[in-house]
Amino acid sequence: MTIQFFPGSADPVAFRAALRLYPARYRRERGDELSAVFADSTAEGGKLATAREALDLGVYGLRMRTGLTASSTAGRLFALAAPLVAGAIAGLGLTRFLHDFSMPVDWWMWEAPDRVQQLPAHALYYGQLLAPLLLVGAVLAGRWRLARTAAVAVAAVGALGVTLAALVQPDFWLVLNKSCEATPQLFAGLLFALAPQELLRRRQTRSDRAMVLAAAAGGGLVLVAQDFYSSWVLMDGRAGAALVLLPLLTLLFVARDRLVPAAMGLAVLPLTLTFSLFQIWQSIGGVWRLLPVVGLVLVGTMVAAGLLHRDTGAGGRRSLA
């Protein structure tokens, strides 16, 4: 395939870089068409417009690589799970805040000698409440552009928590322990951001909003089931295994194209996966004994990924559920 650019078109370097993100077969079949569209859409624009167009082109190429397009099973599943995970992560944050507010507990595990050093810890604590609330509010209002921005903020809060744990905690065990409180936000924000935007742009019905609110209640219940990440429950490996395996098993509904229960399980996983694996690790007595469990989870994940990669065909005309 020889890609033809037209006189006066934007620099093709950005286009070629974005095109490499597409599957080889797609590049061969549609490369000239993409080239013509890119040249036409950037002919009157400057460098910023060219960069934005190349970014959009590259992002869609990655979606095709991962199967997260609007016409794929995985894309439809993520679109169904995104509002639910927004509700669940908001319920988790609100429940945690109400618990801390009602009981005199030691909030700050990373206390510092001066206020400037305490700012990241305060930003993390209140960010875990405010960013998810902004996300679920945007979802309930149908403001999807704001929701995607809020999802990035939720993921950033989670990344901040993981970073603080890595920088401040004295050993690997405590890094993992404190990261368990931040990874739900990180994974939930990423899951929402990965959902195909065109599938999210649909009018919210009363049943949609009811499911989001139910997911918020479920997120609070998951936190209570984990005893607010208390170390007292770390030796209960059975509970940890259940909180990992049950959501994973719901993904098997994808095989029968039953995406609603699968989306419910997918929305729960960001809230349970990290802490539950940590519980299993503690209960079985070491990281090496955890390896068979991790192997089973990886095999299950690969099977689920194979099911999710099925293409619906027909341009995604089937309903989300």
PDB file of C-alpha atoms in Angstrom:
ATOM      1  CA  MET A   1       0.000   0.000   0.000  1.00  0.00           C
ATOM      2  CA  THR A   2       1.315   3.444  -0.941  1.00  0.00           C
ATOM      3  CA  ILE A   3      -0.242   6.266   1.036  1.00  0.00           C
ATOM      4  CA  GLN A   4      -0.847   9.297  -1.129  1.00  0.00           C
ATOM      5  CA  PHE A   5      -0.871  12.768   0.416  1.00  0.00           C
ATOM      6  CA  PHE A   6      -2.238  15.749  -1.420  1.00  0.00           C
ATOM      7  CA  PRO A   7      -0.502  19.055  -2.099  1.00  0.00           C
ATOM      8  CA  GLY A   8      -0.900  21.437   0.805  1.00  0.00           C
ATOM      9  CA  SER A   9      -1.797  18.697   3.265  1.00  0.00           C
ATOM     10  CA  ALA A  10      -0.441  18.634   6.781  1.00  0.00           C
ATOM     11  CA  ASP A  11       2.847  16.967   7.634  1.00  0.00           C
ATOM     12  CA  PRO A  12       2.247  13.231   7.080  1.00  0.00           C
ATOM     13  CA  VAL A  13       4.601  12.201   9.930  1.00  0.00           C
ATOM     14  CA  ALA A  14       1.862  12.482  12.549  1.00  0.00           C
ATOM     15  CA  PHE A  15      -0.518  10.558  10.307  1.00  0.00           C
ATOM     16  CA  ARG A  16       1.958   7.762   9.667  1.00  0.00           C
ATOM     17  CA  ALA A  17       2.640   7.434  13.405  1.00  0.00           C
ATOM     18  CA  ALA A  18      -1.090   7.207  14.135  1.00  0.00           C
ATOM     19  CA  LEU A  19      -1.675   4.759  11.286  1.00  0.00           C
ATOM     20  CA  ARG A  20       0.867   2.305  12.723  1.00  0.00           C
ATOM     21  CA  LEU A  21      -1.462   1.809  15.676  1.00  0.00           C
ATOM     22  CA  TYR A  22      -4.059   0.167  13.411  1.00  0.00           C
ATOM     23  CA  PRO A  23      -4.061  -3.559  12.583  1.00  0.00           C
ATOM     24  CA  ALA A  24      -1.977  -4.354   9.487  1.00  0.00           C
ATOM     25  CA  ARG A  25      -4.946  -5.649   7.504  1.00  0.00           C
ATOM     26  CA  TYR A  26      -6.935  -2.486   8.188  1.00  0.00           C
ATOM     27  CA  ARG A  27      -3.985  -0.344   7.124  1.00  0.00           C
ATOM     28  CA  ARG A  28      -3.765  -2.214   3.820  1.00  0.00           C
ATOM     29  CA  GLU A  29      -7.476  -1.984   3.092  1.00  0.00           C
ATOM     30  CA  ARG A  30      -8.281   1.523   4.355  1.00  0.00           C
ATOM     31  CA  GLY A  31      -4.960   3.349   4.473  1.00  0.00           C
ATOM     32  CA  ASP A  32      -5.537   5.459   1.335  1.00  0.00           C
ATOM     33  CA  GLU A  33      -9.018   6.417   2.505  1.00  0.00           C
ATOM     34  CA  LEU A  34      -7.721   7.459   5.929  1.00  0.00           C
ATOM     35  CA  SER A  35      -4.971   9.450   4.236  1.00  0.00           C
ATOM     36  CA  ALA A  36      -7.477  11.380   2.131  1.00  0.00           C
ATOM     37  CA  VAL A  37      -9.707  12.121   5.120  1.00  0.00           C
ATOM     38  CA  PHE A  38      -6.749  13.208   7.248  1.00  0.00           C
ATOM     39  CA  ALA A  39      -5.387  15.497   4.521  1.00  0.00           C
ATOM     40  CA  ASP A  40      -8.817  17.044   3.977  1.00  0.00           C
ATOM     41  CA  SER A  41      -9.523  17.617   7.669  1.00  0.00           C
ATOM     42  CA  THR A  42      -6.132  19.215   8.381  1.00  0.00           C
ATOM     43  CA  ALA A  43      -5.665  21.237   5.174  1.00  0.00           C
ATOM     44  CA  GLU A  44      -6.967  24.466   6.711  1.00  0.00           C
ATOM     45  CA  GLY A  45      -5.776  23.819  10.263  1.00  0.00           C
ATOM     46  CA  GLY A  46      -2.537  24.522  12.039  1.00  0.00           C
ATOM     47  CA  LYS A  47      -0.247  22.310  14.054  1.00  0.00           C
ATOM     48  CA  LEU A  48      -2.712  22.068  16.941  1.00  0.00           C
ATOM     49  CA  ALA A  49      -5.522  20.856  14.674  1.00  0.00           C
ATOM     50  CA  THR A  50      -3.167  18.363  13.034  1.00  0.00           C
ATOM     51  CA  ALA A  51      -2.018  17.023  16.400  1.00  0.00           C
ATOM     52  CA  ARG A  52      -5.616  16.705  17.612  1.00  0.00           C
ATOM     53  CA  GLU A  53      -6.684  14.886  14.450  1.00  0.00           C
ATOM     54  CA  ALA A  54      -3.690  12.551  14.650  1.00  0.00           C
ATOM     55  CA  LEU A  55      -4.436  11.854  18.314  1.00  0.00           C
ATOM     56  CA  ASP A  56      -8.058  10.986  17.563  1.00  0.00           C
ATOM     57  CA  LEU A  57      -6.928   8.767  14.707  1.00  0.00           C
ATOM     58  CA  GLY A  58      -4.371   7.000  16.883  1.00  0.00           C
ATOM     59  CA  VAL A  59      -6.800   6.488  19.773  1.00  0.00           C
ATOM     60  CA  TYR A  60      -9.265   4.779  17.472  1.00  0.00           C
ATOM     61  CA  GLY A  61      -6.462   2.592  16.153  1.00  0.00           C
ATOM     62  CA  LEU A  62      -5.726   1.476  19.702  1.00  0.00           C
ATOM     63  CA  ARG A  63      -9.433   0.790  20.204  1.00  0.00           C
ATOM     64  CA  MET A  64      -9.387  -1.455  17.155  1.00  0.00           C
ATOM     65  CA  ARG A  65      -6.284  -3.241  18.470  1.00  0.00           C
ATOM     66  CA  THR A  66      -7.910  -3.887  21.857  1.00  0.00           C
ATOM     67  CA  GLY A  67     -11.418  -4.571  20.541  1.00  0.00           C
ATOM     68  CA  LEU A  68     -12.951  -1.624  22.421  1.00  0.00           C
ATOM     69  CA  THR A  69     -14.931  -0.200  19.513  1.00  0.00           C
ATOM     70  CA  ALA A  70     -18.631   0.608  19.425  1.00  0.00           C
ATOM     71  CA  SER A  71     -19.338  -2.464  17.293  1.00  0.00           C
ATOM     72  CA  SER A  72     -17.447  -4.968  19.466  1.00  0.00           C
ATOM     73  CA  THR A  73     -18.691  -7.037  22.372  1.00  0.00           C
ATOM     74  CA  ALA A  74     -16.007  -5.590  24.647  1.00  0.00           C
ATOM     75  CA  GLY A  75     -16.925  -2.028  23.693  1.00  0.00           C
ATOM     76  CA  ARG A  76     -20.607  -2.647  24.411  1.00  0.00           C
ATOM     77  CA  LEU A  77     -19.734  -4.281  27.736  1.00  0.00           C
ATOM     78  CA  PHE A  78     -17.527  -1.376  28.816  1.00  0.00           C
ATOM     79  CA  ALA A  79     -20.239   1.107  27.825  1.00  0.00           C
ATOM     80  CA  LEU A  80     -22.745  -0.740  30.014  1.00  0.00           C
ATOM     81  CA  ALA A  81     -20.290  -1.030  32.905  1.00  0.00           C
ATOM     82  CA  ALA A  82     -19.093   2.602  32.816  1.00  0.00           C
ATOM     83  CA  PRO A  83     -22.173   4.209  34.481  1.00  0.00           C
ATOM     84  CA  LEU A  84     -22.284   1.362  37.010  1.00  0.00           C
ATOM     85  CA  VAL A  85     -18.639   1.737  37.982  1.00  0.00           C
ATOM     86  CA  ALA A  86     -19.219   5.481  38.339  1.00  0.00           C
ATOM     87  CA  GLY A  87     -21.983   4.799  40.839  1.00  0.00           C
ATOM     88  CA  ALA A  88     -19.983   2.103  42.633  1.00  0.00           C
ATOM     89  CA  ILE A  89     -16.854   4.221  43.095  1.00  0.00           C
ATOM     90  CA  ALA A  90     -18.955   7.168  44.299  1.00  0.00           C
ATOM     91  CA  GLY A  91     -20.738   4.928  46.807  1.00  0.00           C
ATOM     92  CA  LEU A  92     -17.402   3.605  48.015  1.00  0.00           C
ATOM     93  CA  GLY A  93     -15.981   7.101  48.523  1.00  0.00           C
ATOM     94  CA  LEU A  94     -19.086   8.442  50.250  1.00  0.00           C
ATOM     95  CA  THR A  95     -19.358   5.412  52.563  1.00  0.00           C
ATOM     96  CA  ARG A  96     -15.712   5.734  53.533  1.00  0.00           C
ATOM     97  CA  PHE A  97     -16.117   9.444  54.272  1.00  0.00           C
ATOM     98  CA  LEU A  98     -19.280   8.953  56.354  1.00  0.00           C
ATOM     99  CA  HIS A  99     -17.571   6.167  58.299  1.00  0.00           C
ATOM    100  CA  ASP A 100     -14.572   8.377  59.082  1.00  0.00           C
ATOM    101  CA  PHE A 101     -16.806  11.343  59.918  1.00  0.00           C
ATOM    102  CA  SER A 102     -18.934   9.354  62.361  1.00  0.00           C
ATOM    103  CA  MET A 103     -16.047   7.652  64.148  1.00  0.00           C
ATOM    104  CA  PRO A 104     -12.881   9.209  65.612  1.00  0.00           C
ATOM    105  CA  VAL A 105     -10.235   7.435  63.584  1.00  0.00           C
ATOM    106  CA  ASP A 106      -6.685   8.204  62.573  1.00  0.00           C
ATOM    107  CA  TRP A 107      -7.294   9.519  59.021  1.00  0.00           C
ATOM    108  CA  TRP A 108      -3.778  10.322  58.018  1.00  0.00           C
ATOM    109  CA  MET A 109      -1.489   7.370  57.555  1.00  0.00           C
ATOM    110  CA  TRP A 110       1.092   9.693  55.958  1.00  0.00           C
ATOM    111  CA  GLU A 111       1.415  12.461  58.547  1.00  0.00           C
ATOM    112  CA  ALA A 112       4.151  14.976  57.810  1.00  0.00           C
ATOM    113  CA  PRO A 113       5.825  17.581  60.036  1.00  0.00           C
ATOM    114  CA  ASP A 114       4.558  20.597  58.058  1.00  0.00           C
ATOM    115  CA  ARG A 115       1.396  21.502  56.169  1.00  0.00           C
ATOM    116  CA  VAL A 116       3.017  21.688  52.757  1.00  0.00           C
ATOM    117  CA  GLN A 117       3.998  18.028  52.970  1.00  0.00           C
ATOM    118  CA  GLN A 118       0.479  17.134  54.157  1.00  0.00           C
ATOM    119  CA  LEU A 119      -1.167  18.624  51.039  1.00  0.00           C
ATOM    120  CA  PRO A 120      -0.885  15.461  48.875  1.00  0.00           C
ATOM    121  CA  ALA A 121      -2.487  13.355  51.621  1.00  0.00           C
ATOM    122  CA  HIS A 122      -5.354  15.830  52.000  1.00  0.00           C
ATOM    123  CA  ALA A 123      -5.766  16.026  48.212  1.00  0.00           C
ATOM    124  CA  LEU A 124      -5.931  12.233  48.076  1.00  0.00           C
ATOM    125  CA  TYR A 125      -8.458  11.912  50.890  1.00  0.00           C
ATOM    126  CA  TYR A 126     -10.900  14.531  49.626  1.00  0.00           C
ATOM    127  CA  GLY A 127     -10.244  13.642  45.993  1.00  0.00           C
ATOM    128  CA  GLN A 128     -11.447  10.100  46.689  1.00  0.00           C
ATOM    129  CA  LEU A 129     -14.778  11.650  47.687  1.00  0.00           C
ATOM    130  CA  LEU A 130     -15.199  14.662  45.385  1.00  0.00           C
ATOM    131  CA  ALA A 131     -13.946  13.280  42.046  1.00  0.00           C
ATOM    132  CA  PRO A 132     -16.244  10.198  42.117  1.00  0.00           C
ATOM    133  CA  LEU A 133     -19.197  12.365  43.179  1.00  0.00           C
ATOM    134  CA  LEU A 134     -18.537  14.673  40.221  1.00  0.00           C
ATOM    135  CA  LEU A 135     -18.340  11.631  37.947  1.00  0.00           C
ATOM    136  CA  VAL A 136     -21.611  10.075  39.096  1.00  0.00           C
ATOM    137  CA  GLY A 137     -23.342  13.469  39.021  1.00  0.00           C
ATOM    138  CA  ALA A 138     -22.293  13.978  35.403  1.00  0.00           C
ATOM    139  CA  VAL A 139     -23.489  10.462  34.523  1.00  0.00           C
ATOM    140  CA  LEU A 140     -26.900  11.006  36.136  1.00  0.00           C
ATOM    141  CA  ALA A 141     -27.229  14.334  34.309  1.00  0.00           C
ATOM    142  CA  GLY A 142     -26.173  12.830  30.983  1.00  0.00           C
ATOM    143  CA  ARG A 143     -23.192  15.206  30.682  1.00  0.00           C
ATOM    144  CA  TRP A 144     -20.826  12.707  29.083  1.00  0.00           C
ATOM    145  CA  ARG A 145     -18.005  15.077  28.176  1.00  0.00           C
ATOM    146  CA  LEU A 146     -17.855  16.249  31.787  1.00  0.00           C
ATOM    147  CA  ALA A 147     -18.098  12.628  32.905  1.00  0.00           C
ATOM    148  CA  ARG A 148     -15.049  11.609  30.881  1.00  0.00           C
ATOM    149  CA  THR A 149     -13.096  14.537  32.346  1.00  0.00           C
ATOM    150  CA  ALA A 150     -14.188  13.500  35.831  1.00  0.00           C
ATOM    151  CA  ALA A 151     -13.149   9.896  35.079  1.00  0.00           C
ATOM    152  CA  VAL A 152      -9.636  11.131  34.268  1.00  0.00           C
ATOM    153  CA  ALA A 153      -9.654  13.004  37.596  1.00  0.00           C
ATOM    154  CA  VAL A 154     -10.752   9.827  39.417  1.00  0.00           C
ATOM    155  CA  ALA A 155      -7.910   7.868  37.804  1.00  0.00           C
ATOM    156  CA  ALA A 156      -5.462  10.670  38.694  1.00  0.00           C
ATOM    157  CA  VAL A 157      -6.551  10.513  42.347  1.00  0.00           C
ATOM    158  CA  GLY A 158      -5.902   6.775  42.333  1.00  0.00           C
ATOM    159  CA  ALA A 159      -2.501   7.266  40.725  1.00  0.00           C
ATOM    160  CA  LEU A 160      -1.674   9.853  43.408  1.00  0.00           C
ATOM    161  CA  GLY A 161      -2.528   7.350  46.134  1.00  0.00           C
ATOM    162  CA  VAL A 162      -0.351   4.635  44.616  1.00  0.00           C
ATOM    163  CA  THR A 163       2.508   7.128  44.219  1.00  0.00           C
ATOM    164  CA  LEU A 164       2.244   8.305  47.832  1.00  0.00           C
ATOM    165  CA  ALA A 165       2.241   4.708  49.039  1.00  0.00           C
ATOM    166  CA  ALA A 166       5.357   3.928  47.008  1.00  0.00           C
ATOM    167  CA  LEU A 167       7.199   7.063  48.160  1.00  0.00           C
ATOM    168  CA  VAL A 168       6.293   7.119  51.843  1.00  0.00           C
ATOM    169  CA  GLN A 169       5.769   3.572  53.062  1.00  0.00           C
ATOM    170  CA  PRO A 170       8.920   1.896  54.433  1.00  0.00           C
ATOM    171  CA  ASP A 171       8.493  -1.591  52.973  1.00  0.00           C
ATOM    172  CA  PHE A 172       6.834  -3.524  50.165  1.00  0.00           C
ATOM    173  CA  TRP A 173       4.090  -4.979  52.378  1.00  0.00           C
ATOM    174  CA  LEU A 174       2.871  -1.541  53.478  1.00  0.00           C
ATOM    175  CA  VAL A 175       3.084  -0.210  49.905  1.00  0.00           C
ATOM    176  CA  LEU A 176       0.683  -2.936  48.769  1.00  0.00           C
ATOM    177  CA  ASN A 177      -1.541  -2.430  51.798  1.00  0.00           C
ATOM    178  CA  LYS A 178      -1.948   1.318  51.267  1.00  0.00           C
ATOM    179  CA  SER A 179      -2.215   0.971  47.485  1.00  0.00           C
ATOM    180  CA  CYS A 180      -5.354  -1.121  47.991  1.00  0.00           C
ATOM    181  CA  GLU A 181      -7.186   2.039  49.059  1.00  0.00           C
ATOM    182  CA  ALA A 182      -6.220   3.922  45.900  1.00  0.00           C
ATOM    183  CA  THR A 183      -6.355   1.334  43.128  1.00  0.00           C
ATOM    184  CA  PRO A 184     -10.194   1.229  43.024  1.00  0.00           C
ATOM    185  CA  GLN A 185     -10.189   4.862  41.863  1.00  0.00           C
ATOM    186  CA  LEU A 186      -7.374   4.208  39.387  1.00  0.00           C
ATOM    187  CA  PHE A 187      -9.047   1.165  37.803  1.00  0.00           C
ATOM    188  CA  ALA A 188     -12.550   2.681  37.844  1.00  0.00           C
ATOM    189  CA  GLY A 189     -11.394   5.876  36.124  1.00  0.00           C
ATOM    190  CA  LEU A 190      -9.548   3.913  33.449  1.00  0.00           C
ATOM    191  CA  LEU A 191     -12.519   1.596  32.854  1.00  0.00           C
ATOM    192  CA  PHE A 192     -14.832   4.559  32.334  1.00  0.00           C
ATOM    193  CA  ALA A 193     -12.360   6.330  30.048  1.00  0.00           C
ATOM    194  CA  LEU A 194     -11.963   3.197  27.894  1.00  0.00           C
ATOM    195  CA  ALA A 195     -15.699   2.904  27.180  1.00  0.00           C
ATOM    196  CA  PRO A 196     -16.554   3.960  23.590  1.00  0.00           C
ATOM    197  CA  GLN A 197     -17.783   7.525  23.788  1.00  0.00           C
ATOM    198  CA  GLU A 198     -20.358   7.114  21.038  1.00  0.00           C
ATOM    199  CA  LEU A 199     -22.127   4.408  23.044  1.00  0.00           C
ATOM    200  CA  LEU A 200     -22.228   6.584  26.158  1.00  0.00           C
ATOM    201  CA  ARG A 201     -23.959   9.417  24.320  1.00  0.00           C
ATOM    202  CA  ARG A 202     -27.451   8.133  24.850  1.00  0.00           C
ATOM    203  CA  ARG A 203     -30.302   9.576  26.805  1.00  0.00           C
ATOM    204  CA  GLN A 204     -30.495   8.367  30.390  1.00  0.00           C
ATOM    205  CA  THR A 205     -33.773   6.704  31.334  1.00  0.00           C
ATOM    206  CA  ARG A 206     -35.189   6.295  34.825  1.00  0.00           C
ATOM    207  CA  SER A 207     -34.086   2.677  34.890  1.00  0.00           C
ATOM    208  CA  ASP A 208     -30.553   3.734  33.887  1.00  0.00           C
ATOM    209  CA  ARG A 209     -30.406   6.199  36.767  1.00  0.00           C
ATOM    210  CA  ALA A 210     -31.876   3.635  39.149  1.00  0.00           C
ATOM    211  CA  MET A 211     -29.129   1.167  38.210  1.00  0.00           C
ATOM    212  CA  VAL A 212     -26.463   3.820  38.820  1.00  0.00           C
ATOM    213  CA  LEU A 213     -27.904   4.559  42.273  1.00  0.00           C
ATOM    214  CA  ALA A 214     -28.114   0.832  43.013  1.00  0.00           C
ATOM    215  CA  ALA A 215     -24.460   0.531  42.012  1.00  0.00           C
ATOM    216  CA  ALA A 216     -23.635   3.337  44.466  1.00  0.00           C
ATOM    217  CA  ALA A 217     -25.294   1.359  47.246  1.00  0.00           C
ATOM    218  CA  GLY A 218     -23.396  -1.726  46.086  1.00  0.00           C
ATOM    219  CA  GLY A 219     -20.085   0.132  46.211  1.00  0.00           C
ATOM    220  CA  GLY A 220     -20.742   1.035  49.830  1.00  0.00           C
ATOM    221  CA  LEU A 221     -21.643  -2.561  50.654  1.00  0.00           C
ATOM    222  CA  VAL A 222     -18.417  -3.827  49.054  1.00  0.00           C
ATOM    223  CA  LEU A 223     -16.394  -1.491  51.277  1.00  0.00           C
ATOM    224  CA  VAL A 224     -18.300  -2.674  54.355  1.00  0.00           C
ATOM    225  CA  ALA A 225     -17.692  -6.307  53.301  1.00  0.00           C
ATOM    226  CA  GLN A 226     -13.975  -5.528  53.206  1.00  0.00           C
ATOM    227  CA  ASP A 227     -14.275  -3.877  56.656  1.00  0.00           C
ATOM    228  CA  PHE A 228     -12.984  -0.567  55.258  1.00  0.00           C
ATOM    229  CA  TYR A 229      -9.716  -2.239  54.179  1.00  0.00           C
ATOM    230  CA  SER A 230      -9.078  -3.254  57.775  1.00  0.00           C
ATOM    231  CA  SER A 231      -6.088  -5.463  58.502  1.00  0.00           C
ATOM    232  CA  TRP A 232      -8.328  -7.615  60.709  1.00  0.00           C
ATOM    233  CA  VAL A 233      -9.892  -9.230  57.629  1.00  0.00           C
ATOM    234  CA  LEU A 234      -6.639  -9.917  55.801  1.00  0.00           C
ATOM    235  CA  MET A 235      -6.522 -13.523  56.993  1.00  0.00           C
ATOM    236  CA  ASP A 236      -9.985 -14.290  55.585  1.00  0.00           C
ATOM    237  CA  GLY A 237      -8.827 -15.595  52.233  1.00  0.00           C
ATOM    238  CA  ARG A 238     -12.201 -17.161  51.417  1.00  0.00           C
ATOM    239  CA  ALA A 239     -13.918 -13.785  51.453  1.00  0.00           C
ATOM    240  CA  GLY A 240     -11.176 -12.355  49.275  1.00  0.00           C
ATOM    241  CA  ALA A 241     -11.468 -15.220  46.807  1.00  0.00           C
ATOM    242  CA  ALA A 242     -15.234 -14.788  46.604  1.00  0.00           C
ATOM    243  CA  LEU A 243     -14.922 -11.060  45.912  1.00  0.00           C
ATOM    244  CA  VAL A 244     -12.587 -11.823  42.996  1.00  0.00           C
ATOM    245  CA  LEU A 245     -14.071 -14.979  41.536  1.00  0.00           C
ATOM    246  CA  LEU A 246     -17.763 -14.058  41.614  1.00  0.00           C
ATOM    247  CA  PRO A 247     -17.337 -10.880  39.516  1.00  0.00           C
ATOM    248  CA  LEU A 248     -15.034 -12.780  37.141  1.00  0.00           C
ATOM    249  CA  LEU A 249     -17.589 -15.559  36.732  1.00  0.00           C
ATOM    250  CA  THR A 250     -20.231 -13.057  35.671  1.00  0.00           C
ATOM    251  CA  LEU A 251     -18.099 -12.338  32.597  1.00  0.00           C
ATOM    252  CA  LEU A 252     -19.050 -15.794  31.338  1.00  0.00           C
ATOM    253  CA  PHE A 253     -22.504 -14.353  30.567  1.00  0.00           C
ATOM    254  CA  VAL A 254     -20.801 -12.720  27.586  1.00  0.00           C
ATOM    255  CA  ALA A 255     -20.755 -16.137  25.902  1.00  0.00           C
ATOM    256  CA  ARG A 256     -24.573 -15.983  25.751  1.00  0.00           C
ATOM    257  CA  ASP A 257     -24.572 -12.262  24.885  1.00  0.00           C
ATOM    258  CA  ARG A 258     -26.028 -11.411  28.298  1.00  0.00           C
ATOM    259  CA  LEU A 259     -24.066  -8.230  28.848  1.00  0.00           C
ATOM    260  CA  VAL A 260     -25.995  -6.651  31.736  1.00  0.00           C
ATOM    261  CA  PRO A 261     -24.948  -9.191  34.417  1.00  0.00           C
ATOM    262  CA  ALA A 262     -21.428  -9.234  32.952  1.00  0.00           C
ATOM    263  CA  ALA A 263     -21.312  -5.425  33.209  1.00  0.00           C
ATOM    264  CA  MET A 264     -22.347  -5.628  36.859  1.00  0.00           C
ATOM    265  CA  GLY A 265     -19.451  -7.954  37.602  1.00  0.00           C
ATOM    266  CA  LEU A 266     -17.017  -5.808  35.646  1.00  0.00           C
ATOM    267  CA  ALA A 267     -18.111  -2.743  37.622  1.00  0.00           C
ATOM    268  CA  VAL A 268     -17.406  -4.541  40.916  1.00  0.00           C
ATOM    269  CA  LEU A 269     -13.900  -5.747  40.014  1.00  0.00           C
ATOM    270  CA  PRO A 270     -12.097  -2.367  40.403  1.00  0.00           C
ATOM    271  CA  LEU A 271     -13.410  -2.203  43.970  1.00  0.00           C
ATOM    272  CA  THR A 272     -12.426  -5.721  45.008  1.00  0.00           C
ATOM    273  CA  LEU A 273      -9.538  -7.030  42.925  1.00  0.00           C
ATOM    274  CA  THR A 274      -6.455  -5.524  44.598  1.00  0.00           C
ATOM    275  CA  PHE A 275      -7.503  -5.871  48.229  1.00  0.00           C
ATOM    276  CA  SER A 276      -8.884  -9.350  47.672  1.00  0.00           C
ATOM    277  CA  LEU A 277      -5.642 -10.557  46.108  1.00  0.00           C
ATOM    278  CA  PHE A 278      -3.844  -9.039  49.090  1.00  0.00           C
ATOM    279  CA  GLN A 279      -6.188 -10.961  51.418  1.00  0.00           C
ATOM    280  CA  ILE A 280      -5.491 -14.221  49.603  1.00  0.00           C
ATOM    281  CA  TRP A 281      -1.755 -13.566  49.742  1.00  0.00           C
ATOM    282  CA  GLN A 282      -1.863 -12.990  53.505  1.00  0.00           C
ATOM    283  CA  SER A 283      -4.097 -15.970  54.233  1.00  0.00           C
ATOM    284  CA  ILE A 284      -2.040 -18.537  52.309  1.00  0.00           C
ATOM    285  CA  GLY A 285       1.251 -17.370  53.794  1.00  0.00           C
ATOM    286  CA  GLY A 286       3.410 -15.735  51.159  1.00  0.00           C
ATOM    287  CA  VAL A 287       3.812 -14.445  47.643  1.00  0.00           C
ATOM    288  CA  TRP A 288       5.082 -17.727  46.163  1.00  0.00           C
ATOM    289  CA  ARG A 289       1.998 -19.589  47.308  1.00  0.00           C
ATOM    290  CA  LEU A 290      -0.087 -16.902  45.651  1.00  0.00           C
ATOM    291  CA  LEU A 291       1.331 -17.693  42.219  1.00  0.00           C
ATOM    292  CA  PRO A 292      -1.090 -20.582  41.461  1.00  0.00           C
ATOM    293  CA  VAL A 293      -3.998 -18.286  42.324  1.00  0.00           C
ATOM    294  CA  VAL A 294      -2.611 -15.568  40.076  1.00  0.00           C
ATOM    295  CA  GLY A 295      -2.185 -18.181  37.340  1.00  0.00           C
ATOM    296  CA  LEU A 296      -5.834 -19.208  37.591  1.00  0.00           C
ATOM    297  CA  VAL A 297      -6.916 -15.559  37.485  1.00  0.00           C
ATOM    298  CA  LEU A 298      -4.760 -14.966  34.398  1.00  0.00           C
ATOM    299  CA  VAL A 299      -6.211 -18.000  32.630  1.00  0.00           C
ATOM    300  CA  GLY A 300      -9.735 -16.856  33.475  1.00  0.00           C
ATOM    301  CA  THR A 301      -8.921 -13.356  32.283  1.00  0.00           C
ATOM    302  CA  MET A 302      -7.551 -14.681  28.982  1.00  0.00           C
ATOM    303  CA  VAL A 303     -10.701 -16.758  28.435  1.00  0.00           C
ATOM    304  CA  ALA A 304     -12.857 -13.724  29.200  1.00  0.00           C
ATOM    305  CA  ALA A 305     -10.740 -11.567  26.876  1.00  0.00           C
ATOM    306  CA  GLY A 306     -11.263 -14.099  24.081  1.00  0.00           C
ATOM    307  CA  LEU A 307     -15.015 -13.900  24.585  1.00  0.00           C
ATOM    308  CA  LEU A 308     -14.966 -10.112  24.700  1.00  0.00           C
ATOM    309  CA  HIS A 309     -12.956  -9.832  21.489  1.00  0.00           C
ATOM    310  CA  ARG A 310     -15.807 -11.235  19.442  1.00  0.00           C
ATOM    311  CA  ASP A 311     -17.008  -8.710  16.890  1.00  0.00           C
ATOM    312  CA  THR A 312     -20.750  -8.091  16.724  1.00  0.00           C
ATOM    313  CA  GLY A 313     -20.617  -7.210  13.056  1.00  0.00           C
ATOM    314  CA  ALA A 314     -23.283  -5.143  11.311  1.00  0.00           C
ATOM    315  CA  GLY A 315     -21.682  -1.970  12.506  1.00  0.00           C
ATOM    316  CA  GLY A 316     -22.798  -2.541  16.061  1.00  0.00           C
ATOM    317  CA  ARG A 317     -26.490  -2.288  15.309  1.00  0.00           C
ATOM    318  CA  ARG A 318     -27.525  -4.567  18.121  1.00  0.00           C
ATOM    319  CA  SER A 319     -28.652  -2.975  21.383  1.00  0.00           C
ATOM    320  CA  LEU A 320     -26.186  -2.559  24.208  1.00  0.00           C
ATOM    321  CA  ALA A 321     -27.805  -5.170  26.412  1.00  0.00           C
TER     322      ALA A 321
END
